[in-house]
Coordinates of C-alpha atoms in Angstrom, one line a residue:
M68 CA -76.0 125.3 -0.5
S69 CA -71.4 125.0 -0.6
E70 CA -69.6 125.9 -3.1
T71 CA -67.1 122.6 -2.5
R72 CA -69.5 120.3 -3.1
L73 CA -67.6 118.0 -5.5
V74 CA -63.9 117.0 -5.3
A75 CA -62.2 115.2 -7.9
L76 CA -59.6 112.4 -6.3
R77 CA -56.4 111.5 -8.4
Y78 CA -55.6 108.8 -6.2
P79 CA -54.2 104.8 -6.2
N80 CA -56.8 102.5 -5.1
R81 CA -55.8 102.5 -1.1
R82 CA -55.8 105.9 -0.7
L83 CA -57.9 107.3 -2.5
A84 CA -60.6 104.9 -1.0
A85 CA -59.5 106.5 2.3
R86 CA -60.4 109.9 1.2
L87 CA -63.7 109.2 -0.9
Y88 CA -65.3 107.9 3.1
E89 CA -63.4 111.3 4.6
L90 CA -65.3 113.0 2.1
W91 CA -68.2 111.2 2.7
D92 CA -68.1 111.4 6.5
E93 CA -68.2 115.9 5.6
G94 CA -71.4 114.9 3.5
L95 CA -68.9 116.4 0.4
A96 CA -69.4 113.9 -3.6
A97 CA -66.1 112.2 -5.0
L98 CA -66.1 112.9 -8.6
P99 CA -62.8 109.7 -8.9
I100 CA -60.5 110.0 -11.7
S101 CA -57.9 106.6 -12.5
P102 CA -54.1 108.4 -11.9
A103 CA -53.7 106.6 -15.0
L104 CA -55.1 108.7 -17.1
P105 CA -53.3 111.0 -19.8
D106 CA -53.1 115.0 -18.1
T107 CA -55.0 115.7 -21.5
E108 CA -57.7 113.6 -20.7
V109 CA -58.0 114.6 -17.2
R110 CA -57.9 118.5 -18.0
T111 CA -61.2 118.0 -20.7
L112 CA -62.5 115.7 -17.7
L113 CA -62.2 119.0 -15.8
Q114 CA -63.5 121.4 -18.3
Q115 CA -67.2 119.6 -17.7
L116 CA -67.8 118.2 -15.1
R117 CA -66.9 121.1 -13.1
P118 CA -65.2 120.3 -9.9
S119 CA -64.5 122.7 -7.2
R120 CA -61.5 121.5 -6.7
L121 CA -58.4 118.1 -7.7
E122 CA -56.9 116.2 -5.1
D123 CA -53.8 114.0 -5.9
E124 CA -50.6 113.2 -4.8
S125 CA -48.6 116.4 -5.5
G126 CA -51.4 118.2 -3.3
T127 CA -54.6 120.2 -3.9
V128 CA -56.2 123.1 -6.4
A129 CA -58.9 124.9 -6.1
L130 CA -60.6 125.2 -10.1
A131 CA -62.0 127.6 -11.3
G132 CA -65.7 127.6 -12.6
G133 CA -66.9 124.6 -9.9
I134 CA -70.4 124.3 -10.6
P135 CA -71.8 122.8 -7.3
V136 CA -73.6 119.7 -6.9
E137 CA -77.7 119.1 -5.2
E138 CA -77.1 117.7 -1.5
D139 CA -77.7 113.8 -1.5
V140 CA -75.3 113.5 -4.5
A141 CA -72.3 110.9 -3.3
L142 CA -70.3 110.2 -6.5
V143 CA -70.2 111.3 -10.0
V144 CA -68.8 108.9 -11.6
P145 CA -67.1 109.5 -15.2
T146 CA -68.4 106.5 -18.3
S147 CA -68.3 106.9 -21.9
G148 CA -70.9 106.2 -24.5
A149 CA -70.5 105.1 -28.4
S150 CA -69.4 108.8 -29.0
G151 CA -66.4 107.6 -26.6
A152 CA -67.0 111.3 -24.8
P153 CA -67.1 111.5 -21.2
K154 CA -70.5 111.9 -19.3
G155 CA -70.1 112.8 -15.8
V156 CA -72.9 109.9 -13.6
E157 CA -74.3 111.0 -10.4
L158 CA -75.3 108.9 -8.7
S159 CA -77.3 110.0 -5.0
F160 CA -76.1 108.7 -1.0
R161 CA -80.3 106.9 -1.3
A162 CA -79.5 105.1 -4.8
L163 CA -76.1 103.7 -3.2
E164 CA -77.6 102.4 -0.1
H165 CA -80.4 101.2 -2.1
S166 CA -78.1 98.7 -3.8
A167 CA -76.2 97.6 -1.8
R168 CA -78.8 96.7 0.9
A169 CA -80.4 94.9 -2.7
Y170 CA -76.8 93.4 -2.3
Q171 CA -77.3 92.1 1.0
G172 CA -79.9 90.7 1.2
R173 CA -79.9 89.4 -2.6
L174 CA -76.0 87.1 -1.4
G175 CA -77.0 86.7 2.4
I176 CA -74.5 88.7 3.5
R177 CA -73.5 88.2 7.4
P178 CA -71.4 89.4 10.0
G179 CA -68.6 89.1 9.7
D180 CA -68.3 88.9 5.4
R181 CA -65.8 91.5 3.6
W182 CA -65.6 92.6 0.4
L183 CA -61.5 92.4 -2.0
C184 CA -61.5 95.2 -3.5
C185 CA -58.9 94.5 -6.5
L186 CA -61.0 96.6 -9.2
P187 CA -60.1 100.9 -10.7
L188 CA -61.5 103.1 -8.1
S189 CA -62.5 105.5 -10.7
H190 CA -65.7 102.2 -12.2
I191 CA -68.4 101.5 -10.3
G192 CA -67.6 98.3 -10.0
G193 CA -64.6 99.3 -7.2
L194 CA -66.9 101.8 -6.1
G195 CA -70.0 99.7 -5.2
I196 CA -67.7 97.5 -2.9
L197 CA -67.3 100.6 -0.9
A198 CA -70.5 101.9 -1.4
R199 CA -72.1 98.2 0.1
S200 CA -68.9 98.2 2.8
R201 CA -70.1 100.9 4.4
F202 CA -73.7 100.3 4.6
A203 CA -72.4 96.7 5.8
G204 CA -70.9 98.7 8.5
A205 CA -67.3 96.2 7.2
E206 CA -63.9 97.3 6.0
P207 CA -63.2 96.4 3.1
V208 CA -59.6 95.1 1.7
V209 CA -58.8 97.5 -0.6
H210 CA -55.8 96.3 -3.3
D211 CA -54.3 99.4 -5.5
R212 CA -54.4 97.2 -8.7
F213 CA -55.5 93.4 -9.7
D214 CA -52.9 91.0 -9.1
P215 CA -53.2 87.2 -9.2
S216 CA -50.5 86.7 -6.6
A217 CA -52.2 89.8 -4.0
V218 CA -55.8 87.9 -4.6
A219 CA -54.2 84.7 -4.1
A220 CA -53.0 85.3 -0.5
E221 CA -56.0 87.4 0.9
R222 CA -57.4 85.5 4.2
R223 CA -59.5 88.1 5.2
T224 CA -62.4 88.6 2.8
T225 CA -65.3 86.7 1.8
L226 CA -66.9 88.5 -1.5
I227 CA -64.8 89.6 -4.2
S228 CA -66.0 91.2 -8.0
L229 CA -64.6 90.6 -11.0
V230 CA -64.9 91.5 -14.7
P231 CA -64.7 88.8 -17.1
T232 CA -60.8 89.6 -17.6
T233 CA -59.7 89.4 -14.4
L234 CA -61.7 86.0 -13.6
A235 CA -59.7 84.5 -16.9
R236 CA -56.3 85.6 -15.2
L237 CA -57.2 84.0 -11.8
L238 CA -58.1 81.0 -13.3
E239 CA -55.0 80.7 -15.8
A240 CA -52.7 81.8 -12.8
G241 CA -54.2 78.7 -10.9
V242 CA -56.5 80.9 -7.8
D243 CA -58.3 79.3 -5.4
L244 CA -61.2 81.0 -4.6
S245 CA -62.8 78.2 -3.4
G246 CA -63.2 79.3 -0.2
Y247 CA -65.9 82.9 -0.9
R248 CA -68.7 82.9 -0.6
A249 CA -69.5 84.7 -3.9
V250 CA -67.4 85.7 -6.7
L251 CA -69.3 88.6 -8.5
V252 CA -68.9 88.7 -12.2
G253 CA -69.8 91.7 -14.3
G254 CA -68.6 94.7 -16.3
A255 CA -69.2 93.0 -19.4
G256 CA -70.5 89.9 -21.5
L257 CA -69.7 86.2 -19.3
P258 CA -69.1 84.0 -21.7
D259 CA -70.8 80.7 -21.1
A260 CA -67.6 78.7 -21.4
L261 CA -65.7 81.2 -19.2
A262 CA -68.5 80.6 -16.4
A263 CA -68.0 77.0 -17.1
R264 CA -64.6 77.1 -16.3
A265 CA -64.4 78.5 -13.1
R266 CA -67.8 76.2 -11.6
D267 CA -65.3 73.9 -12.5
A268 CA -62.7 75.5 -10.4
G269 CA -64.9 76.0 -7.5
Y270 CA -66.1 79.4 -7.9
P271 CA -69.3 80.7 -6.4
V272 CA -70.0 82.9 -10.0
V273 CA -72.9 85.2 -9.8
S274 CA -73.0 86.9 -13.0
T275 CA -75.0 90.4 -12.5
Y276 CA -76.1 92.4 -15.5
G277 CA -75.8 96.7 -14.6
M278 CA -74.3 99.7 -15.1
T279 CA -73.2 103.0 -13.5
E280 CA -77.1 104.6 -14.4
T281 CA -77.7 101.9 -11.9
C282 CA -75.5 102.0 -9.9
G283 CA -73.5 98.2 -10.9
G284 CA -74.9 95.0 -10.6
C285 CA -79.2 94.9 -10.9
N286 CA -79.3 91.7 -11.7
F287 CA -78.0 88.7 -10.6
D288 CA -78.0 85.6 -13.1
G289 CA -81.3 86.9 -14.5
I290 CA -83.2 88.2 -11.8
P291 CA -83.8 91.5 -10.9
L292 CA -82.4 92.4 -7.5
D293 CA -85.8 93.5 -4.7
G294 CA -86.6 96.7 -5.7
V295 CA -85.8 96.6 -9.3
E296 CA -87.8 95.7 -12.5
I297 CA -87.0 94.9 -15.8
R298 CA -88.9 95.5 -19.2
I299 CA -87.7 95.3 -22.7
E300 CA -88.5 98.1 -25.3
D301 CA -88.3 97.7 -28.3
E302 CA -85.4 95.2 -27.6
Q303 CA -84.0 97.1 -25.9
I304 CA -83.7 96.3 -22.3
A305 CA -85.3 99.1 -19.7
V306 CA -85.0 99.9 -15.9
R307 CA -87.0 100.5 -13.6
S308 CA -85.5 101.2 -9.5
P309 CA -84.3 103.4 -6.7
S310 CA -81.1 102.7 -7.8
L311 CA -81.1 104.5 -11.1
M312 CA -78.3 107.7 -11.7
E313 CA -80.2 110.9 -10.5
R314 CA -78.6 112.5 -14.2
Y315 CA -76.2 113.2 -16.8
R316 CA -74.0 115.9 -14.7
L317 CA -75.0 119.4 -17.2
N318 CA -76.5 117.4 -19.1
P319 CA -80.0 117.6 -19.2
K320 CA -80.7 116.6 -23.0
L321 CA -79.1 113.6 -23.0
T322 CA -80.1 112.8 -19.2
A323 CA -84.2 114.3 -20.8
E324 CA -83.3 111.1 -23.7
T325 CA -82.3 108.4 -21.1
L326 CA -84.5 108.7 -18.2
R327 CA -88.1 108.7 -19.4
D328 CA -91.3 108.6 -17.0
G329 CA -88.7 106.3 -14.0
W330 CA -86.9 104.4 -16.7
L331 CA -84.0 104.3 -17.8
H332 CA -83.3 103.3 -21.1
T333 CA -79.7 101.5 -21.8
A334 CA -79.6 100.4 -25.7
D335 CA -78.7 97.0 -24.5
R336 CA -80.4 94.3 -26.0
G337 CA -82.2 91.4 -24.1
E338 CA -85.3 89.6 -23.9
I339 CA -87.2 88.2 -21.2
G340 CA -87.5 83.9 -21.1
S341 CA -90.0 81.9 -20.3
D342 CA -88.6 81.2 -17.5
G343 CA -88.4 85.6 -16.2
K344 CA -84.8 86.1 -16.9
L345 CA -83.3 88.7 -18.5
K346 CA -80.9 87.1 -21.4
V347 CA -78.9 90.4 -22.2
L348 CA -78.4 90.7 -26.7
G349 CA -75.6 93.3 -26.9
R350 CA -75.9 96.6 -27.4
A351 CA -77.6 98.4 -29.6
D352 CA -75.5 99.3 -31.6
D353 CA -73.2 95.8 -31.6
V354 CA -76.2 94.8 -34.5
I355 CA -74.7 93.3 -37.5
V356 CA -76.8 94.4 -40.8
T357 CA -75.2 91.7 -43.1
G358 CA -76.9 91.1 -46.6
G359 CA -80.3 92.1 -44.4
E360 CA -79.9 89.4 -41.4
K361 CA -79.0 91.3 -38.3
V362 CA -76.4 89.6 -36.7
S363 CA -75.2 90.4 -33.0
A364 CA -71.5 90.5 -32.3
A365 CA -71.2 89.5 -29.2
E366 CA -73.4 86.7 -29.8
V367 CA -70.3 85.5 -32.9
E368 CA -67.7 86.8 -29.9
A369 CA -69.4 83.7 -28.1
L370 CA -68.9 81.5 -30.1
L371 CA -65.5 82.4 -31.0
L372 CA -64.8 81.7 -27.5
L373 CA -65.3 78.7 -27.4
H374 CA -63.0 77.5 -30.3
P375 CA -60.0 74.9 -29.1
N376 CA -57.7 77.7 -30.3
I377 CA -58.6 81.3 -29.5
A378 CA -57.7 83.0 -26.5
D379 CA -59.9 85.8 -27.0
A380 CA -62.1 87.9 -29.7
A381 CA -63.9 91.0 -31.1
V382 CA -66.3 91.0 -33.5
A383 CA -67.4 94.0 -36.0
G384 CA -69.1 95.3 -39.2
I385 CA -66.8 96.3 -41.6
R386 CA -68.4 97.9 -45.1
D387 CA -68.8 96.0 -47.3
E388 CA -70.3 96.8 -50.9
E389 CA -72.0 93.3 -51.2
W390 CA -73.3 92.7 -48.1
G391 CA -73.6 96.2 -46.9
Q392 CA -71.8 95.5 -43.5
A393 CA -69.2 91.7 -43.5
V394 CA -69.5 90.5 -40.4
A395 CA -65.0 90.4 -39.2
A396 CA -63.6 89.0 -35.9
L397 CA -60.4 90.0 -35.0
V398 CA -58.6 86.9 -32.6
V399 CA -56.0 86.0 -30.1
P400 CA -54.6 82.5 -30.5
K401 CA -54.0 80.0 -27.6
S402 CA -50.7 79.0 -29.8
G403 CA -49.2 79.2 -33.2
V404 CA -51.6 80.8 -36.2
A405 CA -55.0 82.0 -35.8
P406 CA -58.0 80.5 -37.4
S407 CA -58.7 81.2 -40.8
A408 CA -61.7 82.4 -41.8
A409 CA -63.2 79.5 -43.5
D410 CA -61.8 77.2 -40.6
L411 CA -64.7 79.4 -38.2
R412 CA -67.3 79.1 -40.4
D413 CA -66.0 75.1 -41.2
F414 CA -66.5 75.7 -37.2
L415 CA -69.3 77.2 -37.1
S416 CA -71.3 75.6 -39.6
S417 CA -72.8 73.2 -37.0
R418 CA -73.1 76.5 -34.4
A419 CA -74.6 79.3 -36.0
A420 CA -76.2 80.7 -39.1
R421 CA -73.8 81.0 -42.2
H422 CA -74.4 84.3 -42.1
K423 CA -73.1 85.0 -38.5
A424 CA -69.1 83.4 -39.6
P425 CA -67.1 86.2 -40.7
R426 CA -65.8 86.8 -43.5
T427 CA -63.2 88.5 -42.0
V428 CA -60.1 87.5 -39.6
L429 CA -56.9 89.6 -37.9
E430 CA -54.7 87.4 -35.5
A431 CA -53.7 89.8 -33.0
D432 CA -51.9 90.1 -29.7
R433 CA -55.1 91.1 -27.5
V434 CA -57.8 92.5 -28.0
P435 CA -59.4 96.7 -27.1
R436 CA -61.0 96.6 -24.1
T437 CA -62.2 98.3 -21.0
A438 CA -60.9 98.9 -18.1
T439 CA -63.8 96.9 -17.5
G440 CA -63.7 94.2 -20.1
K441 CA -65.6 95.7 -22.5
V442 CA -64.8 95.8 -26.2
R443 CA -63.6 99.0 -27.2
R444 CA -66.0 98.4 -30.7
G445 CA -64.6 100.7 -32.9
E446 CA -61.1 100.5 -31.9
V447 CA -61.7 96.8 -33.0
R448 CA -63.9 97.8 -36.3
A449 CA -60.5 100.5 -37.0
V450 CA -57.9 97.7 -36.6
L451 CA -60.2 95.1 -39.2
V452 CA -60.9 97.6 -41.4
R453 CA -56.7 98.6 -42.2
G454 CA -55.9 94.5 -42.2
G455 CA -57.9 92.1 -42.3
T456 CA -57.6 88.7 -44.6
S457 CA -60.8 87.1 -45.9
E458 CA -61.3 84.0 -48.0

């Protein structure tokens, strides 16, 4: 086995895409790193995931202590768990190909279809586009960054993947995607109100569920892709598929906890309805227990986004002497002043049980989110603890 089996790439999107394909032609694996990641975090990532060399705009550096990956591994994708500690998800060529074929079958991809990649290639959302394009033999169109005007000007593509945040920005900019064959939205939960806005604008929206560990989307509009099995165990989603990760790099303990008997245990809460469709209810660690009642932070966020003066919202549980935890909300107003806790209780009174209404509300300019649009729950909680207002 070659000692140089894993190469860290820290380039802007276009350069990274070209170099990734070159590595794959050589049978090597890539560890993509965002150019925006601070140097201190890059050093931590390299120390934990142990590639043999680092390539960036300044050149190539051999790294001491590199540890090879197995021969079939194509990617090691950094991702963070609830603790924030980086993990490296090892994805094989075989898994990526299965995922690509499943996408192709479900979407009815035809010769001449091309993907637009405007997502960062340090995440599976963008990397999956490269893999799907390679196996389909169709060159993707890669943008270095997300820019609504650049997406609006694009005339070469028929398929696009977005996260809810970028979908909202395209709608706000009045970008017309009605000519696309599919607009996939994943990375975080797609609020019903946002999905409705997109469909009203003529976007052919497909809501996807998946994660780095499943090579991206494995369930479209509630229905598993071909070859994917989904079941609910203790209210949590478990997935079995040929597109599952091989392992967490250099972390056999976490791998054994997550992959059991061929099933990936996601820590996402979900249910399967009478129509056979999966409904994702949020992360298991997003549940707030207040006065003995369980409240889904994601559910309350979706309800808050229905308010006419809320542009974005995030919910977390904060410590409360009387209730154990109290539901608290960080809200971004569309204009003027954000609604108060009392206002929101009135607004939600006909939509949800009273214990789900926020007891604490804090106005903010933005909601802390990851690059894929997921709420940074820990940061939200810290902000709320520092300065919420209750009524």
